[in-house]
mmCIF file of N, CA and C and ligand atoms in Angstrom:
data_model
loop_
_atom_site.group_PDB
_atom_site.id
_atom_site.type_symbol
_atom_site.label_atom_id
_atom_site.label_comp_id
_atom_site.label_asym_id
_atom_site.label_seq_id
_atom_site.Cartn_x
_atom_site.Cartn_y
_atom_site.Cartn_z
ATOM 1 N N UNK A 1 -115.541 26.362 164.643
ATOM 2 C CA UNK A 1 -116.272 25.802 163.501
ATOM 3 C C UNK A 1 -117.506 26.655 163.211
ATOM 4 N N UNK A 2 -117.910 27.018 161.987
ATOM 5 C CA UNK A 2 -118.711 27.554 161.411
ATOM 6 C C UNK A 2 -119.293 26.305 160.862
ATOM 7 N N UNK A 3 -121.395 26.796 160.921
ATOM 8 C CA UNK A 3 -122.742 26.378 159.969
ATOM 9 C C UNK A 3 -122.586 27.297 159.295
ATOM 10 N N UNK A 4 -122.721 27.167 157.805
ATOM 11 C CA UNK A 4 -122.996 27.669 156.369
ATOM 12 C C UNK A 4 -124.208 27.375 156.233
ATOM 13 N N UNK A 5 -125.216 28.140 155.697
ATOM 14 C CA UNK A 5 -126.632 27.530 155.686
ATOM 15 C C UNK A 5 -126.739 28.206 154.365
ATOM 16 N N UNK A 6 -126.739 28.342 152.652
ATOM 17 C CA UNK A 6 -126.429 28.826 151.513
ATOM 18 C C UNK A 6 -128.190 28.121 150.505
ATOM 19 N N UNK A 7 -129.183 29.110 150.214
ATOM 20 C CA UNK A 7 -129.647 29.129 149.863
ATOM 21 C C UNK A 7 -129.708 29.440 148.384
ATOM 22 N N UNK A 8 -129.385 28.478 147.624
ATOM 23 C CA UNK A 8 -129.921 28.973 146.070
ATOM 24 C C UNK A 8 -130.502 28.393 144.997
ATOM 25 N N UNK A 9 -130.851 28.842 143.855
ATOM 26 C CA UNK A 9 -131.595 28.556 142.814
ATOM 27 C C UNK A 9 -131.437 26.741 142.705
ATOM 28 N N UNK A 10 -132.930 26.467 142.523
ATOM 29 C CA UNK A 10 -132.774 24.758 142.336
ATOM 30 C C UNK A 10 -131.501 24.442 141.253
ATOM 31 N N UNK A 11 -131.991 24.896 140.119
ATOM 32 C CA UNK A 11 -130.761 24.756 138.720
ATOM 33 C C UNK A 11 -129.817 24.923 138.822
ATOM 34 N N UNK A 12 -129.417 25.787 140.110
ATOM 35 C CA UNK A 12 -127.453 26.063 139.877
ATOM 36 C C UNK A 12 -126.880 24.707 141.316
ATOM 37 N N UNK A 13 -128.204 23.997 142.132
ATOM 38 C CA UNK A 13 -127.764 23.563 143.085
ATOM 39 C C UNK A 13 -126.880 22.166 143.038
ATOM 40 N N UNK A 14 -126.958 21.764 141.678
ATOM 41 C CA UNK A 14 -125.762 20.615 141.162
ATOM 42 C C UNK A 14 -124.376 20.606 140.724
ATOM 43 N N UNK A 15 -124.544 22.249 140.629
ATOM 44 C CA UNK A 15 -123.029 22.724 140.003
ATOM 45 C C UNK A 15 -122.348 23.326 141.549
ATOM 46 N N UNK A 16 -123.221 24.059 142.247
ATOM 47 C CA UNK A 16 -122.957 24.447 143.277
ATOM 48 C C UNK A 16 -122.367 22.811 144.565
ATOM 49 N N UNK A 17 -123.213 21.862 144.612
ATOM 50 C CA UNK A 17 -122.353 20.603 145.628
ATOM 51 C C UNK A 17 -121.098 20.623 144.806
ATOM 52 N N UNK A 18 -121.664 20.145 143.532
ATOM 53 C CA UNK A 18 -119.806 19.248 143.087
ATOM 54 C C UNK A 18 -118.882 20.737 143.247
ATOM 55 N N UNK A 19 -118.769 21.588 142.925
ATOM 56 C CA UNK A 19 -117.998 22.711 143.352
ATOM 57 C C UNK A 19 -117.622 22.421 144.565
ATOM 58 N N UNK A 20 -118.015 22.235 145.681
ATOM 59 C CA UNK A 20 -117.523 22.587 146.598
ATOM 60 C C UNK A 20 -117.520 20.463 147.232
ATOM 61 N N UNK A 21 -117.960 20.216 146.701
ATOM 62 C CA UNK A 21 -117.534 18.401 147.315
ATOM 63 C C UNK A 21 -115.926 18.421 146.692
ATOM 64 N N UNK A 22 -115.971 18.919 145.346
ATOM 65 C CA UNK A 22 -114.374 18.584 144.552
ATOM 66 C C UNK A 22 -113.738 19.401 145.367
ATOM 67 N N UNK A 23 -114.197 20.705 146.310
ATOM 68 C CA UNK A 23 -113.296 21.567 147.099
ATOM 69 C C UNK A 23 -112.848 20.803 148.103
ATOM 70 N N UNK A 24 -113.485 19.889 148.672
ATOM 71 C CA UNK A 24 -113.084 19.062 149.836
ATOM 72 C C UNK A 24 -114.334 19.338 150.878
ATOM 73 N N UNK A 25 -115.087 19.848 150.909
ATOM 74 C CA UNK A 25 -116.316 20.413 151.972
ATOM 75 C C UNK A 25 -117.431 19.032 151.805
ATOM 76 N N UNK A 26 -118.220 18.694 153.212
ATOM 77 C CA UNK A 26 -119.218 17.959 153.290
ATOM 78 C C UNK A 26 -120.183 18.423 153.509
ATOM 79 N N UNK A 27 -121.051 18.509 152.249
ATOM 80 C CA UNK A 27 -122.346 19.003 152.516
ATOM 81 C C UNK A 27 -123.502 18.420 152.001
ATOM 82 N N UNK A 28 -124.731 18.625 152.849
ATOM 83 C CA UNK A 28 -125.981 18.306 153.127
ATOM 84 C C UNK A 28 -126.919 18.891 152.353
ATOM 85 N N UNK A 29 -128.046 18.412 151.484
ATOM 86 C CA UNK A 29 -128.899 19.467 150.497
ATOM 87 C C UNK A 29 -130.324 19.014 151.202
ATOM 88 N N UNK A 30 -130.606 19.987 151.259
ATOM 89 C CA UNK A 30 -132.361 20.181 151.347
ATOM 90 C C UNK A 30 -133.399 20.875 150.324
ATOM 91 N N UNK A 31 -134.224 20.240 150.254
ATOM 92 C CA UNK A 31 -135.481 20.882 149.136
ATOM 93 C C UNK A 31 -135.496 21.603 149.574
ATOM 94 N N UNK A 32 -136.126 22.723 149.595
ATOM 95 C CA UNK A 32 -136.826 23.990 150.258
ATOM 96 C C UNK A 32 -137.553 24.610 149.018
ATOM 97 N N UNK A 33 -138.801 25.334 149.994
ATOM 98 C CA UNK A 33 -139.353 26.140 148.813
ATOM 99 C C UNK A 33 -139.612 27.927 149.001
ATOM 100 N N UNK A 34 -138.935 28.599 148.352
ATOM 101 C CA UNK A 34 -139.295 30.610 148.472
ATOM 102 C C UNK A 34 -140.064 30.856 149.024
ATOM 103 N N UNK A 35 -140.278 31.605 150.372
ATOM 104 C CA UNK A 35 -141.359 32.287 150.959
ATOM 105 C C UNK A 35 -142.421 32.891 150.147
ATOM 106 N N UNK A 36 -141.507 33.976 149.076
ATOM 107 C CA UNK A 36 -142.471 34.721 148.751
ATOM 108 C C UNK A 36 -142.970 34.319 147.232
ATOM 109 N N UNK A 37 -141.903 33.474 146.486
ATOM 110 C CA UNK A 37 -142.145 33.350 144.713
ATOM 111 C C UNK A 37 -143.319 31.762 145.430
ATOM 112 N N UNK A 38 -142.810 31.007 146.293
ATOM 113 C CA UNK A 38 -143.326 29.736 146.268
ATOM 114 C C UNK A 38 -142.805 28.396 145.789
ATOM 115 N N UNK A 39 -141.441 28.785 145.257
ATOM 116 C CA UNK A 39 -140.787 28.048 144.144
ATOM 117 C C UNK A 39 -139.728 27.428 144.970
ATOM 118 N N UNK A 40 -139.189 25.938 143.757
ATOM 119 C CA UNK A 40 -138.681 25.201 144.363
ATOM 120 C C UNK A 40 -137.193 25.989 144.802
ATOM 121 N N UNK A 41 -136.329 25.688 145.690
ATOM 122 C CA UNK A 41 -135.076 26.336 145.620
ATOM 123 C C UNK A 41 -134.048 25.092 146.917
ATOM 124 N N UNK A 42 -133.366 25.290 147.126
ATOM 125 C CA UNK A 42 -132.472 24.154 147.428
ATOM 126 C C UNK A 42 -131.473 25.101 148.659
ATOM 127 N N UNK A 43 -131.134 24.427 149.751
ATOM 128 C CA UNK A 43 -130.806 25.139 151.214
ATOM 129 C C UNK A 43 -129.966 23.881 151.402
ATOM 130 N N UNK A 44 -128.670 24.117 151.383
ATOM 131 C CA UNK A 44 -127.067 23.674 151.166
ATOM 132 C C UNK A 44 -126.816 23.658 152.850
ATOM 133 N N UNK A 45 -125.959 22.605 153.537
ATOM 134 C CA UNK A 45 -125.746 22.849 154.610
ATOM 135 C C UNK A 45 -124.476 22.242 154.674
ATOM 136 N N UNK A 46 -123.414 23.034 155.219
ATOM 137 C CA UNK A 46 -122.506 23.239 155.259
ATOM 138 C C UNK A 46 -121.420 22.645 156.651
ATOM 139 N N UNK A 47 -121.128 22.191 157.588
ATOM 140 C CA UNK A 47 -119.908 22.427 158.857
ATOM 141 C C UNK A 47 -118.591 22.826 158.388
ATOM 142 N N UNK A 48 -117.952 23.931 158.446
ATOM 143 C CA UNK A 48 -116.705 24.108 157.756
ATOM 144 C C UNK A 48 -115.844 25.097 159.056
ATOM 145 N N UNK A 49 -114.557 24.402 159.042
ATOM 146 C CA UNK A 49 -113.671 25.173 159.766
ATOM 147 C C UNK A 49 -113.818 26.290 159.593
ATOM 148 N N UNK A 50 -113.123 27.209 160.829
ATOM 149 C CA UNK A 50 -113.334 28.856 160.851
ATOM 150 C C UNK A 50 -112.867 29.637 159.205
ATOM 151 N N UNK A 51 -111.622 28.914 159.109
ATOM 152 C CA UNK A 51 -109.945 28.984 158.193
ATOM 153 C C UNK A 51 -110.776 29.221 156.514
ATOM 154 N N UNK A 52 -112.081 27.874 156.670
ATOM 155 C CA UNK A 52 -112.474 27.620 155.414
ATOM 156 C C UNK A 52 -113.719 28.360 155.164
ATOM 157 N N UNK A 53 -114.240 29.308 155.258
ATOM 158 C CA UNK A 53 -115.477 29.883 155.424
ATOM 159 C C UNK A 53 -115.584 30.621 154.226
ATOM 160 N N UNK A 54 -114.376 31.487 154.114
ATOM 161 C CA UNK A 54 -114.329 32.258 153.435
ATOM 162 C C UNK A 54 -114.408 31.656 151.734
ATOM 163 N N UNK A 55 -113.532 30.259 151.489
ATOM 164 C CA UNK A 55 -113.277 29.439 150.591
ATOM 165 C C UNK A 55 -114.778 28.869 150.094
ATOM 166 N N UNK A 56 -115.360 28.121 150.913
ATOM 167 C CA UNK A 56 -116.841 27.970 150.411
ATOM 168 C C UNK A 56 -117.317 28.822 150.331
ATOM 169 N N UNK A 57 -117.878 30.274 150.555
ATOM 170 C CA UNK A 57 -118.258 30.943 150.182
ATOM 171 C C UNK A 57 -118.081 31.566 148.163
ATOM 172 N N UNK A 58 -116.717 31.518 148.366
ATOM 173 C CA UNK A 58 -116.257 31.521 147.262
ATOM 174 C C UNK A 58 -116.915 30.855 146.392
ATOM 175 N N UNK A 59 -116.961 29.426 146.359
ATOM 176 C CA UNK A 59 -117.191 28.738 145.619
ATOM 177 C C UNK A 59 -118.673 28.409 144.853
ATOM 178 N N UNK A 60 -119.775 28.615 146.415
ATOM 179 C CA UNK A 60 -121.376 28.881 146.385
ATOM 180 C C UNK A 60 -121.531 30.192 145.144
ATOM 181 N N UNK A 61 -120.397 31.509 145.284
ATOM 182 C CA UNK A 61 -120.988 32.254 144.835
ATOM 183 C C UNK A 61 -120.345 32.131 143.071
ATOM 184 N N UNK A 62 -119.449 31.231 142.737
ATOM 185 C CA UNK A 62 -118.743 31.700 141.840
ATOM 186 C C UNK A 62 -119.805 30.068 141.061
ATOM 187 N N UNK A 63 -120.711 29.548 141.736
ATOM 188 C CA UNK A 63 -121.776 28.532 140.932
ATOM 189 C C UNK A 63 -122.971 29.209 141.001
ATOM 190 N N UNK A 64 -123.106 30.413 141.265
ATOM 191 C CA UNK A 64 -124.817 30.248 141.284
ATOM 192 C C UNK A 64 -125.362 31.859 140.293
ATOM 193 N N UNK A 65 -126.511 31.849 139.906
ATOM 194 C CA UNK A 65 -126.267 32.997 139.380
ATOM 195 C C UNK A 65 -127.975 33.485 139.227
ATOM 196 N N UNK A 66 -127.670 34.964 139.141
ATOM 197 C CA UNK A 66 -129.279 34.769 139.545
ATOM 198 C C UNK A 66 -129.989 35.464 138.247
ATOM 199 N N UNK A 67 -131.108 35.536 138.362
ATOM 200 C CA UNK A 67 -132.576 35.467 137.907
ATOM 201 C C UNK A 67 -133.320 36.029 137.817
ATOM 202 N N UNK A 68 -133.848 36.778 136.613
ATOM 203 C CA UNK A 68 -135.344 37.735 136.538
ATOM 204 C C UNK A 68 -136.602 36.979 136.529
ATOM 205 N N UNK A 69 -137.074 36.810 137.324
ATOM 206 C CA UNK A 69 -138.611 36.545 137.500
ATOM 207 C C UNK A 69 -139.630 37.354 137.556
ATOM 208 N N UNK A 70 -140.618 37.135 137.056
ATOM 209 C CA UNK A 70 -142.276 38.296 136.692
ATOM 210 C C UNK A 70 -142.844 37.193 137.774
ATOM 211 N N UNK A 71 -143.425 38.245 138.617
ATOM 212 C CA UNK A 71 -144.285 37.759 139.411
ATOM 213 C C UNK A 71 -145.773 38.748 139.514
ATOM 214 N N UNK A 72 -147.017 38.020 139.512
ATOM 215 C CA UNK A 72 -148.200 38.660 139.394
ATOM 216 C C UNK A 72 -148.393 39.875 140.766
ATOM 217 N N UNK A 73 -149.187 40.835 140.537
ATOM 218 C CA UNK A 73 -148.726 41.530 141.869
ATOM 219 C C UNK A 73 -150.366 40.914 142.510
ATOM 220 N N UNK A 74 -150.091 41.232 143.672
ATOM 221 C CA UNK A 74 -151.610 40.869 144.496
ATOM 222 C C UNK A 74 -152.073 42.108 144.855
ATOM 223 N N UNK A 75 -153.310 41.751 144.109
ATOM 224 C CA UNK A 75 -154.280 43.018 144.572
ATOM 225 C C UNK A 75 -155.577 42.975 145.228
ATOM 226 N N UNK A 76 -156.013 43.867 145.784
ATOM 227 C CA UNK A 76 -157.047 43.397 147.054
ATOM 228 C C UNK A 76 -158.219 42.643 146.079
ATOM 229 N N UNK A 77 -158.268 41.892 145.534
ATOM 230 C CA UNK A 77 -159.192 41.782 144.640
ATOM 231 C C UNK A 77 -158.451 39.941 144.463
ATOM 232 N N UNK A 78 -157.040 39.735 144.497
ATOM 233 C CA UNK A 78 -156.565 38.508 144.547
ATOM 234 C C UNK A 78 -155.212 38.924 143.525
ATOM 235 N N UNK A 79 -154.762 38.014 142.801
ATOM 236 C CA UNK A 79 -153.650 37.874 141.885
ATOM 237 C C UNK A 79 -154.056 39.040 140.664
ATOM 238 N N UNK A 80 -153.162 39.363 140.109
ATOM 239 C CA UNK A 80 -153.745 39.923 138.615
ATOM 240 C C UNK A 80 -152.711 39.468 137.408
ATOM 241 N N UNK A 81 -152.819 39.202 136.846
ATOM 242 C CA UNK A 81 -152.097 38.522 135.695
ATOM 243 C C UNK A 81 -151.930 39.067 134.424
ATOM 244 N N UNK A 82 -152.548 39.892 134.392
ATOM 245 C CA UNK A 82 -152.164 41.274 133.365
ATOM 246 C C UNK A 82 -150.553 41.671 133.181
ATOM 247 N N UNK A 83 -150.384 41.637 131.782
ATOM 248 C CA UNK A 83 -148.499 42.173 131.648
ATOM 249 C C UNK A 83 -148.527 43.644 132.690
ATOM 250 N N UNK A 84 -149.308 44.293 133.166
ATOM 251 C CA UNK A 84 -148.913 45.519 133.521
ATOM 252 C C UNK A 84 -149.129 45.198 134.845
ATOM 253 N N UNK A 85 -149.971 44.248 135.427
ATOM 254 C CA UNK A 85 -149.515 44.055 136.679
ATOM 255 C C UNK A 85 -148.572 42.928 137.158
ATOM 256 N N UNK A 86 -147.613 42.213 136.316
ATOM 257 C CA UNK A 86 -146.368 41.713 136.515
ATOM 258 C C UNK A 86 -145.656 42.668 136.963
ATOM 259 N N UNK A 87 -144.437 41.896 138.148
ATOM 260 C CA UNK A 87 -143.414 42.495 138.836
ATOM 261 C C UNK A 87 -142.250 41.944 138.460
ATOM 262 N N UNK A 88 -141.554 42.501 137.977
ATOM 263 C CA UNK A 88 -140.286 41.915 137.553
ATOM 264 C C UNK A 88 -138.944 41.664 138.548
ATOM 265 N N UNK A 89 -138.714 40.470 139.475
ATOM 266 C CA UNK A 89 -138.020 40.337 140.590
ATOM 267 C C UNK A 89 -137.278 39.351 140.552
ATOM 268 N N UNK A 90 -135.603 40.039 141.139
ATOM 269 C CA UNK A 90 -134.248 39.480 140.954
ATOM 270 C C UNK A 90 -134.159 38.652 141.917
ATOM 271 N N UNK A 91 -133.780 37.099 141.657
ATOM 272 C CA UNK A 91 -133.528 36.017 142.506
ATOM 273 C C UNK A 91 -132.233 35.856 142.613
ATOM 274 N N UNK A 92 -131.849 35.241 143.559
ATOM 275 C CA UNK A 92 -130.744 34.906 143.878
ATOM 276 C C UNK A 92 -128.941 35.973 143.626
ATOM 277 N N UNK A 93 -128.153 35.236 142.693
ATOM 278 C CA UNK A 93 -127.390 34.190 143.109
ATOM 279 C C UNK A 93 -127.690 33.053 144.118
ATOM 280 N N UNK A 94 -126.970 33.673 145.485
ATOM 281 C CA UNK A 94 -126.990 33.060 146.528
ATOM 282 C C UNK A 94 -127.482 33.717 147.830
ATOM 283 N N UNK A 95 -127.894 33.307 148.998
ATOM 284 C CA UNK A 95 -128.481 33.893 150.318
ATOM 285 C C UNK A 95 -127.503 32.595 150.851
ATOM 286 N N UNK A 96 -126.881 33.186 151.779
ATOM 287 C CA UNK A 96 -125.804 32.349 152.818
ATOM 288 C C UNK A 96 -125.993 33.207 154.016
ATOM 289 N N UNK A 97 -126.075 32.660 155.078
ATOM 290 C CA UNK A 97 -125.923 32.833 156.875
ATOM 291 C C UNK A 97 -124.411 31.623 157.189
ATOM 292 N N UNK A 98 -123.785 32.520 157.628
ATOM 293 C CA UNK A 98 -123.028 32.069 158.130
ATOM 294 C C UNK A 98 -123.104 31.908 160.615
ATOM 295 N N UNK A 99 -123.150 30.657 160.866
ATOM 296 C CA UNK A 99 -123.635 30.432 161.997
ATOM 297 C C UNK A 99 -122.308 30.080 162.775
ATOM 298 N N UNK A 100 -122.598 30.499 164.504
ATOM 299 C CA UNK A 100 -120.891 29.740 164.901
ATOM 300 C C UNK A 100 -121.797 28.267 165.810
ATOM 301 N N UNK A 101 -120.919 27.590 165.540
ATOM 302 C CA UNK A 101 -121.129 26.104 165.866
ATOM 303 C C UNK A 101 -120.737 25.963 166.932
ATOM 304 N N UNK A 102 -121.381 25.738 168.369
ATOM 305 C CA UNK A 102 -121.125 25.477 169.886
ATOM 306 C C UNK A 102 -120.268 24.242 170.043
ATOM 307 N N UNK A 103 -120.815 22.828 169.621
ATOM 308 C CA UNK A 103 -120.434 21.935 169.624
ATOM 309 C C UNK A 103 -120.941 21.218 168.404
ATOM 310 N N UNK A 104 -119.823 20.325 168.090
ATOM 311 C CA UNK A 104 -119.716 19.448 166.339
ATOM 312 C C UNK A 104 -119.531 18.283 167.676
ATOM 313 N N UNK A 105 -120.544 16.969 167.104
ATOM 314 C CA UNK A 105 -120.054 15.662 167.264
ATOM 315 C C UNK A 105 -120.287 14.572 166.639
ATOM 316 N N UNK A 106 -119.584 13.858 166.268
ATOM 317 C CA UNK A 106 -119.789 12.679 165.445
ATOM 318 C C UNK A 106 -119.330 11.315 165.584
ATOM 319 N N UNK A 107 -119.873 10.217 165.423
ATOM 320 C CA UNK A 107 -120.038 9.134 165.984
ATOM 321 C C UNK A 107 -119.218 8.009 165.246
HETATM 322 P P1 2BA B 201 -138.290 33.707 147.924
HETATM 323 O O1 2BA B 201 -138.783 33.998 149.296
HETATM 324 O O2 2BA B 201 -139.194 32.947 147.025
HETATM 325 O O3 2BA B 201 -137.880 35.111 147.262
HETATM 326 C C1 2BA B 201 -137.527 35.208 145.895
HETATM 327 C C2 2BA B 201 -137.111 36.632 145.548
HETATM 328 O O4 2BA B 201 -138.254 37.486 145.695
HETATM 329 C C3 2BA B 201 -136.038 37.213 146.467
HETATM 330 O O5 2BA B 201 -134.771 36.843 145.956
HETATM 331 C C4 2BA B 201 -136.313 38.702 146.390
HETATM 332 O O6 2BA B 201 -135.742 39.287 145.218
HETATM 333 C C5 2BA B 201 -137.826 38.757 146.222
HETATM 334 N N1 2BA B 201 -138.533 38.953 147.489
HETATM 335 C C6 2BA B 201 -138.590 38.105 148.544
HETATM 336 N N2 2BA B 201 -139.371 38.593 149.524
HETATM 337 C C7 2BA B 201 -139.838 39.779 149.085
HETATM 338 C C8 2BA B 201 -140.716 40.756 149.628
HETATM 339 N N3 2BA B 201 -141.273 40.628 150.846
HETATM 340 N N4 2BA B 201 -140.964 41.881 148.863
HETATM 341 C C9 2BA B 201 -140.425 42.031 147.642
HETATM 342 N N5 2BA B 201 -139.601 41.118 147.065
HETATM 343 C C10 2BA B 201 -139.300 40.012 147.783
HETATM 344 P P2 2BA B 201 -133.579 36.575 146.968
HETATM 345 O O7 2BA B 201 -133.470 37.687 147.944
HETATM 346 O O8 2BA B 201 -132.388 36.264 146.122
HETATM 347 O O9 2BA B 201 -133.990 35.278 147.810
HETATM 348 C C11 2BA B 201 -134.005 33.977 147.237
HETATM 349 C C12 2BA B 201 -134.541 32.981 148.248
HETATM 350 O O10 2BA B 201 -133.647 32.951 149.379
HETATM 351 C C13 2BA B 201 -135.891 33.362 148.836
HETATM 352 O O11 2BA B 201 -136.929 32.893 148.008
HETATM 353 C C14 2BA B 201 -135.879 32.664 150.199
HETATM 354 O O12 2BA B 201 -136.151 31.287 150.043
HETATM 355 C C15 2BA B 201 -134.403 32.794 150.594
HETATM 356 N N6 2BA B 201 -134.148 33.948 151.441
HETATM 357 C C16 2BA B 201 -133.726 35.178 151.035
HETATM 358 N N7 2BA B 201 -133.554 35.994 152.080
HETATM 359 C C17 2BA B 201 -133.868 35.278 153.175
HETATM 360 C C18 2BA B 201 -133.889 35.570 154.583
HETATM 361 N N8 2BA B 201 -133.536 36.781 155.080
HETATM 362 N N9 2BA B 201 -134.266 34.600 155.437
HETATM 363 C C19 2BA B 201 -134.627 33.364 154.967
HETATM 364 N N10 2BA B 201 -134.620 33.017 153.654
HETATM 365 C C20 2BA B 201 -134.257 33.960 152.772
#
């Protein structure tokens, strides 16, 4: 058994469950927020047979899609907010870790 741990964009994270709940997969959603943008984003958790790994994967990537974001650059001075010191930075699709699972138990 494989942990799926599938990080992506808050907005695609409703199309992304039912995708993969209608696939047959049980999964777990968590808020989470971007290290580095700060922003909201959503961390999918997954238990899926070895067989099926490949299949959710599929499915995370064929819902999510990613994103140009301007972000201010930091300068020793603090933020700068000037169009010329915007950074223009690609989010997502998806960030997935795939984990091997020691023991699954359930009650
Ligand atoms: P954030 O940390 O908010 O990162 C948003 C986007 O900013 C990243 O998109 C990447 O394009 C850029 N970025 C992140 N850190 C950077 C840095 N130190 N320097 C320059 N640009 C940087 P994605 O790579 O698609 O990541 C989307 C979100 O997935 C991340 O949001 C974070 O929450 C998560 N993530 C990505 N890689 C991860 C990792 N190795 N471990 C844990 N979480 C990760």
């Amino acid at each position: 058994m494989k942990m799926i741990l599938a990080i992506v964009n808050h907005d695609d994270s409703g199309d992304v469950i039912g995708g993969l709940t209608e696939g047959g997969f049980m999964v777990t959603k968590i808020a989470t927020i971007g290290g580095f943008l700060k922003k909201d984003n959503t961390t999918i958790i997954l238990g899926v047979d070895d067989e099926k790994v490949d299949s959710a994967i599929e499915i995370i990537y064929s819902k999510s899609h990613s994103r140009q974001q301007m972000v201010p650059v930091v300068t020793e001075h603090g933020f700068a907010y000037s169009p010329e010191t915007l950074l223009e930075v690609t989010v997502g699709g998806a960030t997935i870790f795939v984990l091997d699972v020691e023991r699954f138990e359930k009650m």
